[in-house]
Amino acid sequence: MKTYLFKIGTFEVRIYSLMYIIALFTAMFLAKHDEVAEKRGMPKKKIEDFAYFEIVSGLIGARIYYVLLKWDFYSQNLSEIIKVWHGGLAIHGGIIGGIIGAYIFSKVNKIDFWVLTDMAVGPLILGQGLGRIGNFANGEVHGFPVITPISVILKGNFSEWWTSFKAMPLLEQLNFKELVPWGVSFPLDTPAGSEFPNIKLHPAMLYEMVLNFIAFYIIWFIFRKKEYNRGVLSMIYIISYGIIRIIVSTFRAEDLLVFGIRMPYIISGIMIIVGICGILVLNKNKN
């Protein structure tokens, strides 16, 4: 497992960056062939501009969100804020940044906001799935060791259990069997490998990749083709990703905590509520 596809001297093509480039051009291809968005008034000549604008606004949002949640560290290391290559992008912040970017773009270009977002959500969740391949290559967004009892995972008390596990004699530790056969051991120079050296982990990033691809199929090939009011498809995405992130965060070892609660649980719960309320409000419009 390597973080780069190939390397020539000091130059390297990193898999993480490559996945986002592939996601960007795939998104533009899909959007240009979205007959629903075109019928609703999305000019094809504006699609590339919108895609690049969303990449920038999404990255800014993802970084600001992460920095705010880790402000204890960044307030003492201000120069690290701009060093995105050291890690630190949060998808929920990226979604918020993307929404703000879409609103600005819609106002500047006089395009219906919901036409933009309904067109974007399918390619977006596909891109999120592709991005998780980059996370796998980087050994980040990792899960718990596969020897972790399911009761510990569901209760969310992994830290306490792991401390007690490491205090056990080696013979007792060996009695813990791998609960799934697809665990992955990551290199020591990755976040996953440094935190859990030579231990097989739940590949949480691949769990999300699969769920994102499933959500893309449902959104793009099923819901998009139905006659919904503008904005409903965007709400379906918000609900879908909220559910996906709750499932995946259950297995993730490095999620940010707020008062002992996984932050993605809080944000994803809000997303689901907003999505449901949004559908009810948008469906009141008979247009």
PDB file of C-alpha atoms in Angstrom:
ATOM      1  CA  MET A   1       0.000   0.000   0.000  1.00  0.00           C
ATOM      2  CA  LYS A   2       1.450   3.349  -1.140  1.00  0.00           C
ATOM      3  CA  THR A   3       0.238   6.938  -0.953  1.00  0.00           C
ATOM      4  CA  TYR A   4       1.426   7.638  -4.497  1.00  0.00           C
ATOM      5  CA  LEU A   5       0.802   6.053  -7.876  1.00  0.00           C
ATOM      6  CA  PHE A   6       4.329   6.655  -9.161  1.00  0.00           C
ATOM      7  CA  LYS A   7       7.337   8.770  -8.227  1.00  0.00           C
ATOM      8  CA  ILE A   8      10.084  10.420 -10.293  1.00  0.00           C
ATOM      9  CA  GLY A   9      12.761  11.947  -8.095  1.00  0.00           C
ATOM     10  CA  THR A  10      11.012  14.249  -5.650  1.00  0.00           C
ATOM     11  CA  PHE A  11       7.900  14.462  -7.849  1.00  0.00           C
ATOM     12  CA  GLU A  12       5.085  12.057  -7.047  1.00  0.00           C
ATOM     13  CA  VAL A  13       1.499  11.583  -8.178  1.00  0.00           C
ATOM     14  CA  ARG A  14      -0.459  11.011  -4.991  1.00  0.00           C
ATOM     15  CA  ILE A  15      -3.470   8.689  -5.190  1.00  0.00           C
ATOM     16  CA  TYR A  16      -5.515  10.963  -2.915  1.00  0.00           C
ATOM     17  CA  SER A  17      -5.095  13.953  -5.247  1.00  0.00           C
ATOM     18  CA  LEU A  18      -5.646  11.785  -8.311  1.00  0.00           C
ATOM     19  CA  MET A  19      -8.991  10.545  -6.956  1.00  0.00           C
ATOM     20  CA  TYR A  20     -10.244  14.086  -6.527  1.00  0.00           C
ATOM     21  CA  ILE A  21      -9.126  15.019 -10.044  1.00  0.00           C
ATOM     22  CA  ILE A  22     -10.961  11.965 -11.401  1.00  0.00           C
ATOM     23  CA  ALA A  23     -13.999  12.894  -9.296  1.00  0.00           C
ATOM     24  CA  LEU A  24     -13.995  16.456 -10.672  1.00  0.00           C
ATOM     25  CA  PHE A  25     -13.901  15.446 -14.332  1.00  0.00           C
ATOM     26  CA  THR A  26     -16.387  12.609 -13.791  1.00  0.00           C
ATOM     27  CA  ALA A  27     -18.746  15.080 -12.125  1.00  0.00           C
ATOM     28  CA  MET A  28     -18.478  17.484 -15.052  1.00  0.00           C
ATOM     29  CA  PHE A  29     -19.114  14.653 -17.531  1.00  0.00           C
ATOM     30  CA  LEU A  30     -22.238  13.531 -15.669  1.00  0.00           C
ATOM     31  CA  ALA A  31     -23.530  17.076 -15.264  1.00  0.00           C
ATOM     32  CA  LYS A  32     -23.113  17.799 -18.977  1.00  0.00           C
ATOM     33  CA  HIS A  33     -25.239  14.740 -19.726  1.00  0.00           C
ATOM     34  CA  ASP A  34     -27.916  15.539 -17.146  1.00  0.00           C
ATOM     35  CA  GLU A  35     -30.973  16.060 -19.301  1.00  0.00           C
ATOM     36  CA  VAL A  36     -33.124  16.817 -16.249  1.00  0.00           C
ATOM     37  CA  ALA A  37     -30.983  19.804 -15.236  1.00  0.00           C
ATOM     38  CA  GLU A  38     -30.824  21.007 -18.828  1.00  0.00           C
ATOM     39  CA  LYS A  39     -34.615  20.825 -19.126  1.00  0.00           C
ATOM     40  CA  ARG A  40     -34.935  22.869 -15.939  1.00  0.00           C
ATOM     41  CA  GLY A  41     -32.693  25.641 -17.249  1.00  0.00           C
ATOM     42  CA  MET A  42     -29.072  24.753 -16.454  1.00  0.00           C
ATOM     43  CA  PRO A  43     -26.827  26.141 -19.240  1.00  0.00           C
ATOM     44  CA  LYS A  44     -24.187  23.570 -20.270  1.00  0.00           C
ATOM     45  CA  LYS A  45     -21.630  26.326 -20.788  1.00  0.00           C
ATOM     46  CA  LYS A  46     -21.810  27.166 -17.068  1.00  0.00           C
ATOM     47  CA  ILE A  47     -21.205  23.626 -15.780  1.00  0.00           C
ATOM     48  CA  GLU A  48     -17.396  23.748 -15.800  1.00  0.00           C
ATOM     49  CA  ASP A  49     -17.375  27.151 -14.087  1.00  0.00           C
ATOM     50  CA  PHE A  50     -19.740  25.828 -11.443  1.00  0.00           C
ATOM     51  CA  ALA A  51     -17.644  22.681 -10.873  1.00  0.00           C
ATOM     52  CA  TYR A  52     -14.419  24.625 -10.311  1.00  0.00           C
ATOM     53  CA  PHE A  53     -16.218  27.134  -8.086  1.00  0.00           C
ATOM     54  CA  GLU A  54     -17.636  24.297  -5.967  1.00  0.00           C
ATOM     55  CA  ILE A  55     -14.244  22.623  -5.584  1.00  0.00           C
ATOM     56  CA  VAL A  56     -12.781  25.817  -4.145  1.00  0.00           C
ATOM     57  CA  SER A  57     -15.741  26.638  -1.880  1.00  0.00           C
ATOM     58  CA  GLY A  58     -15.974  23.024  -0.698  1.00  0.00           C
ATOM     59  CA  LEU A  59     -12.281  22.844   0.190  1.00  0.00           C
ATOM     60  CA  ILE A  60     -12.457  26.157   2.058  1.00  0.00           C
ATOM     61  CA  GLY A  61     -15.510  24.986   3.991  1.00  0.00           C
ATOM     62  CA  ALA A  62     -13.933  21.622   4.796  1.00  0.00           C
ATOM     63  CA  ARG A  63     -10.784  23.281   6.117  1.00  0.00           C
ATOM     64  CA  ILE A  64     -12.535  25.961   8.179  1.00  0.00           C
ATOM     65  CA  TYR A  65     -14.823  23.359   9.771  1.00  0.00           C
ATOM     66  CA  TYR A  66     -11.889  21.130  10.724  1.00  0.00           C
ATOM     67  CA  VAL A  67      -9.805  24.025  12.066  1.00  0.00           C
ATOM     68  CA  LEU A  68     -12.676  25.276  14.234  1.00  0.00           C
ATOM     69  CA  LEU A  69     -13.199  21.829  15.750  1.00  0.00           C
ATOM     70  CA  LYS A  70      -9.455  21.542  16.417  1.00  0.00           C
ATOM     71  CA  TRP A  71      -9.014  25.163  17.509  1.00  0.00           C
ATOM     72  CA  ASP A  72      -7.157  24.188  20.682  1.00  0.00           C
ATOM     73  CA  PHE A  73      -4.311  23.006  18.459  1.00  0.00           C
ATOM     74  CA  TYR A  74      -4.515  25.594  15.662  1.00  0.00           C
ATOM     75  CA  SER A  75      -4.795  28.571  18.038  1.00  0.00           C
ATOM     76  CA  GLN A  76      -1.309  27.658  19.233  1.00  0.00           C
ATOM     77  CA  ASN A  77      -0.029  26.827  15.713  1.00  0.00           C
ATOM     78  CA  LEU A  78      -1.533  29.446  13.395  1.00  0.00           C
ATOM     79  CA  SER A  79       0.899  28.679  10.561  1.00  0.00           C
ATOM     80  CA  GLU A  80      -0.556  25.154  10.353  1.00  0.00           C
ATOM     81  CA  ILE A  81      -3.963  26.477   9.303  1.00  0.00           C
ATOM     82  CA  ILE A  82      -2.910  26.918   5.674  1.00  0.00           C
ATOM     83  CA  LYS A  83      -0.934  23.653   5.530  1.00  0.00           C
ATOM     84  CA  VAL A  84      -3.734  21.510   4.127  1.00  0.00           C
ATOM     85  CA  TRP A  85      -1.186  18.949   2.923  1.00  0.00           C
ATOM     86  CA  HIS A  86      -0.638  18.023   6.587  1.00  0.00           C
ATOM     87  CA  GLY A  87      -4.216  16.748   6.669  1.00  0.00           C
ATOM     88  CA  GLY A  88      -7.420  18.154   8.083  1.00  0.00           C
ATOM     89  CA  LEU A  89     -10.485  18.322   5.814  1.00  0.00           C
ATOM     90  CA  ALA A  90     -13.953  17.509   7.138  1.00  0.00           C
ATOM     91  CA  ILE A  91     -16.666  16.396   4.721  1.00  0.00           C
ATOM     92  CA  HIS A  92     -19.498  18.070   6.643  1.00  0.00           C
ATOM     93  CA  GLY A  93     -17.646  21.378   6.320  1.00  0.00           C
ATOM     94  CA  GLY A  94     -17.136  20.656   2.635  1.00  0.00           C
ATOM     95  CA  ILE A  95     -20.889  20.183   2.178  1.00  0.00           C
ATOM     96  CA  ILE A  96     -21.615  23.467   3.987  1.00  0.00           C
ATOM     97  CA  GLY A  97     -18.983  25.244   1.887  1.00  0.00           C
ATOM     98  CA  GLY A  98     -20.448  23.721  -1.257  1.00  0.00           C
ATOM     99  CA  ILE A  99     -23.956  24.924  -0.358  1.00  0.00           C
ATOM    100  CA  ILE A 100     -22.697  28.464   0.246  1.00  0.00           C
ATOM    101  CA  GLY A 101     -20.724  28.327  -3.006  1.00  0.00           C
ATOM    102  CA  ALA A 102     -23.782  27.119  -4.952  1.00  0.00           C
ATOM    103  CA  TYR A 103     -25.884  29.948  -3.494  1.00  0.00           C
ATOM    104  CA  ILE A 104     -23.311  32.576  -4.493  1.00  0.00           C
ATOM    105  CA  PHE A 105     -22.935  31.071  -7.975  1.00  0.00           C
ATOM    106  CA  SER A 106     -26.712  30.959  -8.461  1.00  0.00           C
ATOM    107  CA  LYS A 107     -27.073  34.646  -7.574  1.00  0.00           C
ATOM    108  CA  VAL A 108     -24.159  35.821  -9.707  1.00  0.00           C
ATOM    109  CA  ASN A 109     -25.244  33.787 -12.750  1.00  0.00           C
ATOM    110  CA  LYS A 110     -29.024  34.106 -12.211  1.00  0.00           C
ATOM    111  CA  ILE A 111     -29.589  30.341 -12.146  1.00  0.00           C
ATOM    112  CA  ASP A 112     -32.107  28.633  -9.872  1.00  0.00           C
ATOM    113  CA  PHE A 113     -30.282  27.483  -6.718  1.00  0.00           C
ATOM    114  CA  TRP A 114     -32.170  24.183  -6.537  1.00  0.00           C
ATOM    115  CA  VAL A 115     -31.423  23.399 -10.191  1.00  0.00           C
ATOM    116  CA  LEU A 116     -27.725  23.702  -9.350  1.00  0.00           C
ATOM    117  CA  THR A 117     -27.852  21.558  -6.222  1.00  0.00           C
ATOM    118  CA  ASP A 118     -30.126  18.891  -7.712  1.00  0.00           C
ATOM    119  CA  MET A 119     -27.670  18.548 -10.591  1.00  0.00           C
ATOM    120  CA  ALA A 120     -24.668  18.421  -8.234  1.00  0.00           C
ATOM    121  CA  VAL A 121     -25.699  15.914  -5.548  1.00  0.00           C
ATOM    122  CA  GLY A 122     -25.363  12.782  -7.695  1.00  0.00           C
ATOM    123  CA  PRO A 123     -21.842  13.568  -8.937  1.00  0.00           C
ATOM    124  CA  LEU A 124     -20.982  14.824  -5.444  1.00  0.00           C
ATOM    125  CA  ILE A 125     -21.683  11.572  -3.636  1.00  0.00           C
ATOM    126  CA  LEU A 126     -19.927   9.637  -6.400  1.00  0.00           C
ATOM    127  CA  GLY A 127     -16.905  11.910  -5.891  1.00  0.00           C
ATOM    128  CA  GLN A 128     -17.058  11.304  -2.154  1.00  0.00           C
ATOM    129  CA  GLY A 129     -16.844   7.576  -2.835  1.00  0.00           C
ATOM    130  CA  LEU A 130     -13.838   8.040  -5.115  1.00  0.00           C
ATOM    131  CA  GLY A 131     -12.195  10.239  -2.487  1.00  0.00           C
ATOM    132  CA  ARG A 132     -12.392   7.419   0.041  1.00  0.00           C
ATOM    133  CA  ILE A 133     -10.099   5.377  -2.211  1.00  0.00           C
ATOM    134  CA  GLY A 134      -7.531   8.113  -1.629  1.00  0.00           C
ATOM    135  CA  ASN A 135      -8.150   7.853   2.119  1.00  0.00           C
ATOM    136  CA  PHE A 136      -7.470   4.114   1.894  1.00  0.00           C
ATOM    137  CA  ALA A 137      -4.167   4.788   0.123  1.00  0.00           C
ATOM    138  CA  ASN A 138      -3.235   7.328   2.798  1.00  0.00           C
ATOM    139  CA  GLY A 139      -4.210   4.988   5.639  1.00  0.00           C
ATOM    140  CA  GLU A 140      -6.622   7.494   7.157  1.00  0.00           C
ATOM    141  CA  VAL A 141     -10.320   7.621   8.057  1.00  0.00           C
ATOM    142  CA  HIS A 142      -9.682   4.212   9.573  1.00  0.00           C
ATOM    143  CA  GLY A 143     -11.768   2.022  11.826  1.00  0.00           C
ATOM    144  CA  PHE A 144     -11.327   0.157  15.080  1.00  0.00           C
ATOM    145  CA  PRO A 145      -9.253  -3.039  15.380  1.00  0.00           C
ATOM    146  CA  VAL A 146     -11.283  -6.013  14.165  1.00  0.00           C
ATOM    147  CA  ILE A 147     -10.883  -7.650  17.589  1.00  0.00           C
ATOM    148  CA  THR A 148     -13.062  -4.926  19.153  1.00  0.00           C
ATOM    149  CA  PRO A 149     -16.280  -6.438  20.579  1.00  0.00           C
ATOM    150  CA  ILE A 150     -19.414  -5.194  18.838  1.00  0.00           C
ATOM    151  CA  SER A 151     -20.838  -4.104  22.212  1.00  0.00           C
ATOM    152  CA  VAL A 152     -17.868  -1.741  22.664  1.00  0.00           C
ATOM    153  CA  ILE A 153     -18.318  -0.296  19.156  1.00  0.00           C
ATOM    154  CA  LEU A 154     -22.031   0.340  19.670  1.00  0.00           C
ATOM    155  CA  LYS A 155     -21.620   1.820  23.158  1.00  0.00           C
ATOM    156  CA  GLY A 156     -18.872   4.154  21.943  1.00  0.00           C
ATOM    157  CA  ASN A 157     -16.520   3.387  24.847  1.00  0.00           C
ATOM    158  CA  PHE A 158     -13.630   2.160  22.722  1.00  0.00           C
ATOM    159  CA  SER A 159     -10.971   4.355  24.398  1.00  0.00           C
ATOM    160  CA  GLU A 160     -11.662   2.880  27.818  1.00  0.00           C
ATOM    161  CA  TRP A 161     -11.788  -0.653  26.454  1.00  0.00           C
ATOM    162  CA  TRP A 162      -8.576  -0.214  24.455  1.00  0.00           C
ATOM    163  CA  THR A 163      -6.728   1.070  27.519  1.00  0.00           C
ATOM    164  CA  SER A 164      -7.814  -1.968  29.513  1.00  0.00           C
ATOM    165  CA  PHE A 165      -7.000  -4.278  26.584  1.00  0.00           C
ATOM    166  CA  LYS A 166      -3.404  -3.009  26.327  1.00  0.00           C
ATOM    167  CA  ALA A 167      -2.980  -3.552  30.064  1.00  0.00           C
ATOM    168  CA  MET A 168      -3.819  -7.255  29.682  1.00  0.00           C
ATOM    169  CA  PRO A 169      -1.085  -9.914  29.550  1.00  0.00           C
ATOM    170  CA  LEU A 170      -0.143 -10.921  26.003  1.00  0.00           C
ATOM    171  CA  LEU A 171      -1.698 -14.365  26.425  1.00  0.00           C
ATOM    172  CA  GLU A 172      -5.064 -12.838  27.263  1.00  0.00           C
ATOM    173  CA  GLN A 173      -4.834 -10.478  24.291  1.00  0.00           C
ATOM    174  CA  LEU A 174      -4.301 -13.416  21.963  1.00  0.00           C
ATOM    175  CA  ASN A 175      -7.650 -14.830  23.047  1.00  0.00           C
ATOM    176  CA  PHE A 176      -9.414 -12.009  21.227  1.00  0.00           C
ATOM    177  CA  LYS A 177     -10.315 -13.327  17.778  1.00  0.00           C
ATOM    178  CA  GLU A 178     -10.734 -11.310  14.602  1.00  0.00           C
ATOM    179  CA  LEU A 179     -14.447 -10.675  14.232  1.00  0.00           C
ATOM    180  CA  VAL A 180     -14.363  -9.953  10.488  1.00  0.00           C
ATOM    181  CA  PRO A 181     -12.096 -11.521   7.859  1.00  0.00           C
ATOM    182  CA  TRP A 182     -11.594  -8.325   5.834  1.00  0.00           C
ATOM    183  CA  GLY A 183      -9.522  -6.341   8.320  1.00  0.00           C
ATOM    184  CA  VAL A 184      -6.583  -4.359   6.926  1.00  0.00           C
ATOM    185  CA  SER A 185      -3.198  -3.702   8.532  1.00  0.00           C
ATOM    186  CA  PHE A 186      -1.799  -0.314   7.456  1.00  0.00           C
ATOM    187  CA  PRO A 187       1.863   0.776   7.079  1.00  0.00           C
ATOM    188  CA  LEU A 188       3.457   2.311  10.152  1.00  0.00           C
ATOM    189  CA  ASP A 189       3.953   5.702   8.446  1.00  0.00           C
ATOM    190  CA  THR A 190       0.195   6.211   8.013  1.00  0.00           C
ATOM    191  CA  PRO A 191      -2.228   7.603  10.612  1.00  0.00           C
ATOM    192  CA  ALA A 192      -3.899   4.194  10.953  1.00  0.00           C
ATOM    193  CA  GLY A 193      -0.596   2.308  11.187  1.00  0.00           C
ATOM    194  CA  SER A 194       0.916   4.693  13.716  1.00  0.00           C
ATOM    195  CA  GLU A 195      -2.147   4.518  15.970  1.00  0.00           C
ATOM    196  CA  PHE A 196      -2.592   0.743  15.656  1.00  0.00           C
ATOM    197  CA  PRO A 197       0.753  -0.725  14.516  1.00  0.00           C
ATOM    198  CA  ASN A 198       0.533  -4.156  12.860  1.00  0.00           C
ATOM    199  CA  ILE A 199      -3.111  -4.573  13.873  1.00  0.00           C
ATOM    200  CA  LYS A 200      -5.898  -5.324  11.406  1.00  0.00           C
ATOM    201  CA  LEU A 201      -8.570  -2.634  11.357  1.00  0.00           C
ATOM    202  CA  HIS A 202     -12.060  -2.159   9.991  1.00  0.00           C
ATOM    203  CA  PRO A 203     -11.520  -0.401   6.623  1.00  0.00           C
ATOM    204  CA  ALA A 204     -14.103   2.252   7.501  1.00  0.00           C
ATOM    205  CA  MET A 205     -13.160   4.348   4.473  1.00  0.00           C
ATOM    206  CA  LEU A 206     -14.103   1.444   2.192  1.00  0.00           C
ATOM    207  CA  TYR A 207     -17.390   0.951   4.031  1.00  0.00           C
ATOM    208  CA  GLU A 208     -18.246   4.543   3.186  1.00  0.00           C
ATOM    209  CA  MET A 209     -17.002   4.144  -0.383  1.00  0.00           C
ATOM    210  CA  VAL A 210     -19.411   1.258  -1.001  1.00  0.00           C
ATOM    211  CA  LEU A 211     -22.344   3.051   0.646  1.00  0.00           C
ATOM    212  CA  ASN A 212     -21.618   6.232  -1.333  1.00  0.00           C
ATOM    213  CA  PHE A 213     -21.592   4.290  -4.601  1.00  0.00           C
ATOM    214  CA  ILE A 214     -24.924   2.677  -3.687  1.00  0.00           C
ATOM    215  CA  ALA A 215     -26.377   6.093  -2.822  1.00  0.00           C
ATOM    216  CA  PHE A 216     -25.090   7.480  -6.146  1.00  0.00           C
ATOM    217  CA  TYR A 217     -26.881   4.717  -8.069  1.00  0.00           C
ATOM    218  CA  ILE A 218     -30.136   5.339  -6.193  1.00  0.00           C
ATOM    219  CA  ILE A 219     -29.964   9.134  -6.560  1.00  0.00           C
ATOM    220  CA  TRP A 220     -28.750   9.264 -10.173  1.00  0.00           C
ATOM    221  CA  PHE A 221     -30.550   6.349 -11.812  1.00  0.00           C
ATOM    222  CA  ILE A 222     -33.755   6.181  -9.773  1.00  0.00           C
ATOM    223  CA  PHE A 223     -34.742   9.383  -7.968  1.00  0.00           C
ATOM    224  CA  ARG A 224     -33.301  11.829 -10.546  1.00  0.00           C
ATOM    225  CA  LYS A 225     -35.560  10.451 -13.270  1.00  0.00           C
ATOM    226  CA  LYS A 226     -38.738  11.044 -11.276  1.00  0.00           C
ATOM    227  CA  GLU A 227     -40.790  14.248 -11.389  1.00  0.00           C
ATOM    228  CA  TYR A 228     -40.022  15.870  -8.046  1.00  0.00           C
ATOM    229  CA  ASN A 229     -40.242  19.516  -7.105  1.00  0.00           C
ATOM    230  CA  ARG A 230     -36.965  21.400  -7.352  1.00  0.00           C
ATOM    231  CA  GLY A 231     -34.802  20.828  -4.307  1.00  0.00           C
ATOM    232  CA  VAL A 232     -36.285  17.479  -3.285  1.00  0.00           C
ATOM    233  CA  LEU A 233     -33.384  15.558  -4.837  1.00  0.00           C
ATOM    234  CA  SER A 234     -30.970  17.706  -2.813  1.00  0.00           C
ATOM    235  CA  MET A 235     -32.881  16.806   0.355  1.00  0.00           C
ATOM    236  CA  ILE A 236     -32.696  13.107  -0.555  1.00  0.00           C
ATOM    237  CA  TYR A 237     -28.916  13.462  -0.782  1.00  0.00           C
ATOM    238  CA  ILE A 238     -28.748  15.195   2.601  1.00  0.00           C
ATOM    239  CA  ILE A 239     -30.786  12.419   4.227  1.00  0.00           C
ATOM    240  CA  SER A 240     -28.810   9.679   2.448  1.00  0.00           C
ATOM    241  CA  TYR A 241     -25.408  10.971   3.445  1.00  0.00           C
ATOM    242  CA  GLY A 242     -26.565  11.631   6.986  1.00  0.00           C
ATOM    243  CA  ILE A 243     -27.558   7.965   7.307  1.00  0.00           C
ATOM    244  CA  ILE A 244     -24.337   6.787   5.648  1.00  0.00           C
ATOM    245  CA  ARG A 245     -22.141   8.847   7.941  1.00  0.00           C
ATOM    246  CA  ILE A 246     -23.904   7.624  11.082  1.00  0.00           C
ATOM    247  CA  ILE A 247     -23.320   4.014   9.990  1.00  0.00           C
ATOM    248  CA  VAL A 248     -19.669   4.563   9.073  1.00  0.00           C
ATOM    249  CA  SER A 249     -18.846   6.726  12.099  1.00  0.00           C
ATOM    250  CA  THR A 250     -19.862   3.825  14.327  1.00  0.00           C
ATOM    251  CA  PHE A 251     -16.733   2.022  13.079  1.00  0.00           C
ATOM    252  CA  ARG A 252     -14.358   5.007  12.817  1.00  0.00           C
ATOM    253  CA  ALA A 253     -11.595   5.360  15.380  1.00  0.00           C
ATOM    254  CA  GLU A 254     -10.653   9.009  14.863  1.00  0.00           C
ATOM    255  CA  ASP A 255     -13.915  10.914  14.701  1.00  0.00           C
ATOM    256  CA  LEU A 256     -13.982  14.243  16.506  1.00  0.00           C
ATOM    257  CA  LEU A 257     -15.803  14.165  19.848  1.00  0.00           C
ATOM    258  CA  VAL A 258     -17.916  16.899  21.465  1.00  0.00           C
ATOM    259  CA  PHE A 259     -18.889  16.240  25.084  1.00  0.00           C
ATOM    260  CA  GLY A 260     -18.105  12.588  24.501  1.00  0.00           C
ATOM    261  CA  ILE A 261     -20.447  12.327  21.499  1.00  0.00           C
ATOM    262  CA  ARG A 262     -19.171  11.713  17.972  1.00  0.00           C
ATOM    263  CA  MET A 263     -19.509  15.025  16.147  1.00  0.00           C
ATOM    264  CA  PRO A 264     -20.641  13.299  12.906  1.00  0.00           C
ATOM    265  CA  TYR A 265     -23.597  11.825  14.830  1.00  0.00           C
ATOM    266  CA  ILE A 266     -24.732  15.319  15.796  1.00  0.00           C
ATOM    267  CA  ILE A 267     -24.244  16.887  12.365  1.00  0.00           C
ATOM    268  CA  SER A 268     -25.680  13.874  10.505  1.00  0.00           C
ATOM    269  CA  GLY A 269     -28.736  13.837  12.759  1.00  0.00           C
ATOM    270  CA  ILE A 270     -29.298  17.508  11.961  1.00  0.00           C
ATOM    271  CA  MET A 271     -28.864  16.754   8.249  1.00  0.00           C
ATOM    272  CA  ILE A 272     -31.530  14.045   8.347  1.00  0.00           C
ATOM    273  CA  ILE A 273     -33.997  16.317  10.166  1.00  0.00           C
ATOM    274  CA  VAL A 274     -33.298  19.204   7.757  1.00  0.00           C
ATOM    275  CA  GLY A 275     -33.706  16.871   4.775  1.00  0.00           C
ATOM    276  CA  ILE A 276     -37.064  15.536   5.942  1.00  0.00           C
ATOM    277  CA  CYS A 277     -38.376  19.007   6.795  1.00  0.00           C
ATOM    278  CA  GLY A 278     -37.034  20.298   3.478  1.00  0.00           C
ATOM    279  CA  ILE A 279     -38.971  17.688   1.512  1.00  0.00           C
ATOM    280  CA  LEU A 280     -42.182  18.554   3.377  1.00  0.00           C
ATOM    281  CA  VAL A 281     -41.719  22.283   2.698  1.00  0.00           C
ATOM    282  CA  LEU A 282     -40.681  21.873  -0.942  1.00  0.00           C
ATOM    283  CA  ASN A 283     -43.601  19.556  -1.656  1.00  0.00           C
ATOM    284  CA  LYS A 284     -46.031  22.268  -0.574  1.00  0.00           C
ATOM    285  CA  ASN A 285     -45.005  24.144  -3.708  1.00  0.00           C
ATOM    286  CA  LYS A 286     -47.216  22.878  -6.529  1.00  0.00           C
ATOM    287  CA  ASN A 287     -44.888  24.225  -9.236  1.00  0.00           C
TER     288      ASN A 287
END
